[in-house]
Amino acid sequence: MTRAIFHITISGWYVYLKTAKIHGTVRFRIPNLLGHPSMILFALVGALLAHLAPLVASLGTSCSAPLGAGTAAPSDPFWMQDIKHQGIAAFNPNPSGYQVFRNVKDFGARGDGVTDDTAAINAAISAGNRCGPEANCSSSTVTPAVVYFPSGSYLVSSPIIAYYYTQLIGDAKNPPTLLADASFAGLAVIDADPYLPGGAQWYTNQNNFFRSVRNFIIDVRRVPAANSQGTGIHWQVAQATSLVNIQFFMSTASNTAHQGIWMENGSGGFMGDLVFNGGKFGMWVGNQQFTVRNITVNNANTAVFGSWNWGWTFQDVTINNCQVGFDLTTGGLTGKTQTVGAEAIIDAVVTDTPIFVRSSVPSNGHLAGSLVINNAQLNNVSTAVGVVGGATVLAGGTTTIASWGQGNIYSGTNGTGRFVQDNIAAANKPAALLDGSGKIFGRTRPQYATYAVSQFVSVRDNGASGDGQTDDTAALQAVFDKFAGCKIIFFDAGTYIVTSTLRIPAGTQMIGEGWSVISGKGSAFQNQYNPQVVVQVGAPDSQGVVEITDIIFSTVGPTAGAIVVEWNVKQPNGMQGGAGMWDSHIRLGGAAGTNFETDCPTSQANNPNPNCFAAFLALHLTSGSTAYLEASRRRNLGRGILSESAGPVWMIGTASEHHTLYQYNLVNAANHYMGLIQTETAYYQPTPNAPAPFFVNFAFHDPITFVGGSGWGLRVATSTDIIVFGAGLYSFFHNYNQTCLDSFNCQSQIMTVDSSSSLHIYSLSTVATTFQLSVNQNGVINQSDNRDGFASTVTAWSQSSQCLLSGSMEEEDLSLQYVMDH
């Protein structure tokens, strides 16, 4: 039995509604024509009750009981090892002969800790004429691979080379160990972008997409301590990449040169749930932007060494018994002298570590590397923030840093910032966004480690083809209708075509294999004046668990009217992050089989080809939804992410790029945490001026003002309690020409917030945009005051929101409590 309580209050011409199912209070205005408020109270009750109770997830037609807990025996291997693997690479030249899933033991790896398994592992990865230098290939979507490592200890003497579009996955129940031999020679145990003789590399670092490594123990302790080749992962990568659930073991000798991760370049990216033990560096990192969630560093000399960036966000950091927590190279204020531009750290616990954060040079009263610290608990930490050479900027001790910043801060419409090394304004953090300890909530990707193969159901076993040609709409819908709520739905590798809306009900748990693709195609999605949803996640007003992992959502053009994903579902009561999506991406164009590979001009100015319209809107979070989005990206054309959600919404390591009107558009939204978000403006703009070649649609809250003719990176309107903790909003082109970078003026404005919204933004980095932040489309913060290398950085900006009411009337307060059992 469910018990729902509704409390309705009438005050003047307003009805205030509060229920156990709604966070806060909802206000409705009563039109004057309805008469005196007291006369319509009971007439309202029936209509309100019809809309209050969300549709709770129901079981599929084949289900007799919910899925429940995993039933795998302790001795069973991870389900991925034994499930039937029949996935295909739909657009490979030989799809029937190409092998997507590879078990390294099938290629001769022993995993006994004695045999050198290097050659066998690399054979498993490279088989099938995959994308590497031998194929003269810099990128490809037609040779995906899932390379699986059963539990064991795999001895390696040279690097494991992670080819383009590869997932390296270990047994999630008993993670395998990658053990570097004492004679190990090479950059790292896993190398995602090897160097060639002469200094060239396999892949262009900014375009090194689609990589995932998870569920491993990497042990380099046999490598002599002073040898820097004792490195766990060389991770020079870009977007749609992730490292998850990895433990690193390194030497703790005083002369150790070991390091867990080495990253010297790239444009990422997400990593999370990592533990580093020992080493000179837990992480040695340089990359344009990255999001890191839930890392622990024990007994390293330096937990995190930052060589350069435009902006990084670290969320949930634990540092124990290191010499320095964050050691940052700072002071480079031009593109040629780029160092760490912006570091944002939220929810840290640092123990027995003399220095929490250290810069290489002092700021001397002006921006020379932005730093934001929020909710950092220090235990026996002498210096909270210091400078190489011993100067103390912020004293430590055993204390908590609530909100502190180093850099230029702004507020409201005042375009004059001030440099601070001091406490800064703290954002209001709604309880709905926090975990039980007061940190921003985070949740690792579902892997179903305790579940048996019998608890999964394959879409190919149930009639879906995944060949990129067959209409799989009916087959996929039947799978969801039959098994949602009682089976984990396994999308065998492939590309699944849908020609009408695919409805994923609340209660669904689904996982792909090597980024399985669901792609909308056909006349239903071609009219931008009547847009239609390709994939609907939850019916409107539905509530229940939804878990989507390792899926790509796409279209086959022309699809100018496609709303690629509409997200309606609300997380179950008491289950934070219960409705979420991990390492799943909306990819529009840029892949084989999308019909956008050829005959699409770079210019959209004169008579744009209607066959080149990829989507109307990438992702729509509707008003009743909640969402946990981690390591998810959306790319190309129309509109990016529209959120009307009242929250909670977590966007952790998300990006939205190359859309015409906007990348992120928050309208009537509330309770959002966003860190780090990354955008790029469409390269052809402003030729034509936005919104062309699309049109403004007021039903979807489109902006009507595009200053300078380019789309918005981030737009916030009539929204409350929005926290942006790290943002990289970039404009690299002006009509496909990059000479605008010379004058640092490719775009006039890139971010706007209206004066009625409450937003706190920290660590905002923009590229080649005259005004970094605007209020009501009026430029406020000029980038010229905040040059911080190639990018310009604002350490913090905030604005208070006021609710202004006009008119007057005598008020009468009435209240009704309605209790319903059902």
Tab-separated table of C-alpha atoms in Angstrom, residues 410 707-708 729 731 734 740 743-751 766-774 779-787 792 794:
chain	number	residue	atom	x	y	z
A	410	TYR	CA	32.713	38.726	-10.581
A	707	VAL	CA	24.639	37.936	-30.617
A	708	GLY	CA	27.078	37.955	-33.501
A	729	LEU	CA	33.207	26.935	-23.651
A	731	SER	CA	34.987	28.896	-30.232
A	734	HIS	CA	34.691	31.810	-37.832
A	740	CYS	CA	40.074	34.708	-35.674
A	743	SER	CA	42.778	38.291	-32.521
A	744	PHE	CA	41.149	36.022	-29.936
A	745	ASN	CA	37.743	36.955	-31.331
A	746	CYS	CA	35.940	34.106	-33.107
A	747	GLN	CA	32.654	34.805	-31.324
A	748	SER	CA	31.073	37.747	-29.526
A	749	GLN	CA	29.191	36.014	-26.677
A	750	ILE	CA	29.023	32.374	-25.620
A	751	MET	CA	27.217	32.143	-22.254
A	766	THR	CA	36.480	30.279	-22.690
A	767	VAL	CA	38.421	30.439	-25.948
A	768	ALA	CA	38.277	33.285	-28.489
A	769	THR	CA	35.038	34.786	-27.189
A	770	THR	CA	34.899	38.517	-26.538
A	771	PHE	CA	32.461	38.255	-23.648
A	772	GLN	CA	32.835	35.204	-21.471
A	773	LEU	CA	29.558	35.748	-19.642
A	774	SER	CA	26.483	37.797	-20.467
A	779	GLY	CA	28.032	41.159	-22.461
A	780	VAL	CA	29.424	41.557	-18.935
A	781	ILE	CA	32.812	39.863	-18.518
A	782	ASN	CA	35.368	40.672	-21.212
A	783	GLN	CA	37.900	37.961	-21.913
A	784	SER	CA	40.743	40.439	-22.250
A	785	ASP	CA	40.832	40.858	-18.474
A	786	ASN	CA	41.206	37.125	-17.845
A	787	ARG	CA	43.782	35.727	-20.246
A	792	SER	CA	40.575	33.059	-20.507
A	794	VAL	CA	36.864	33.443	-14.577
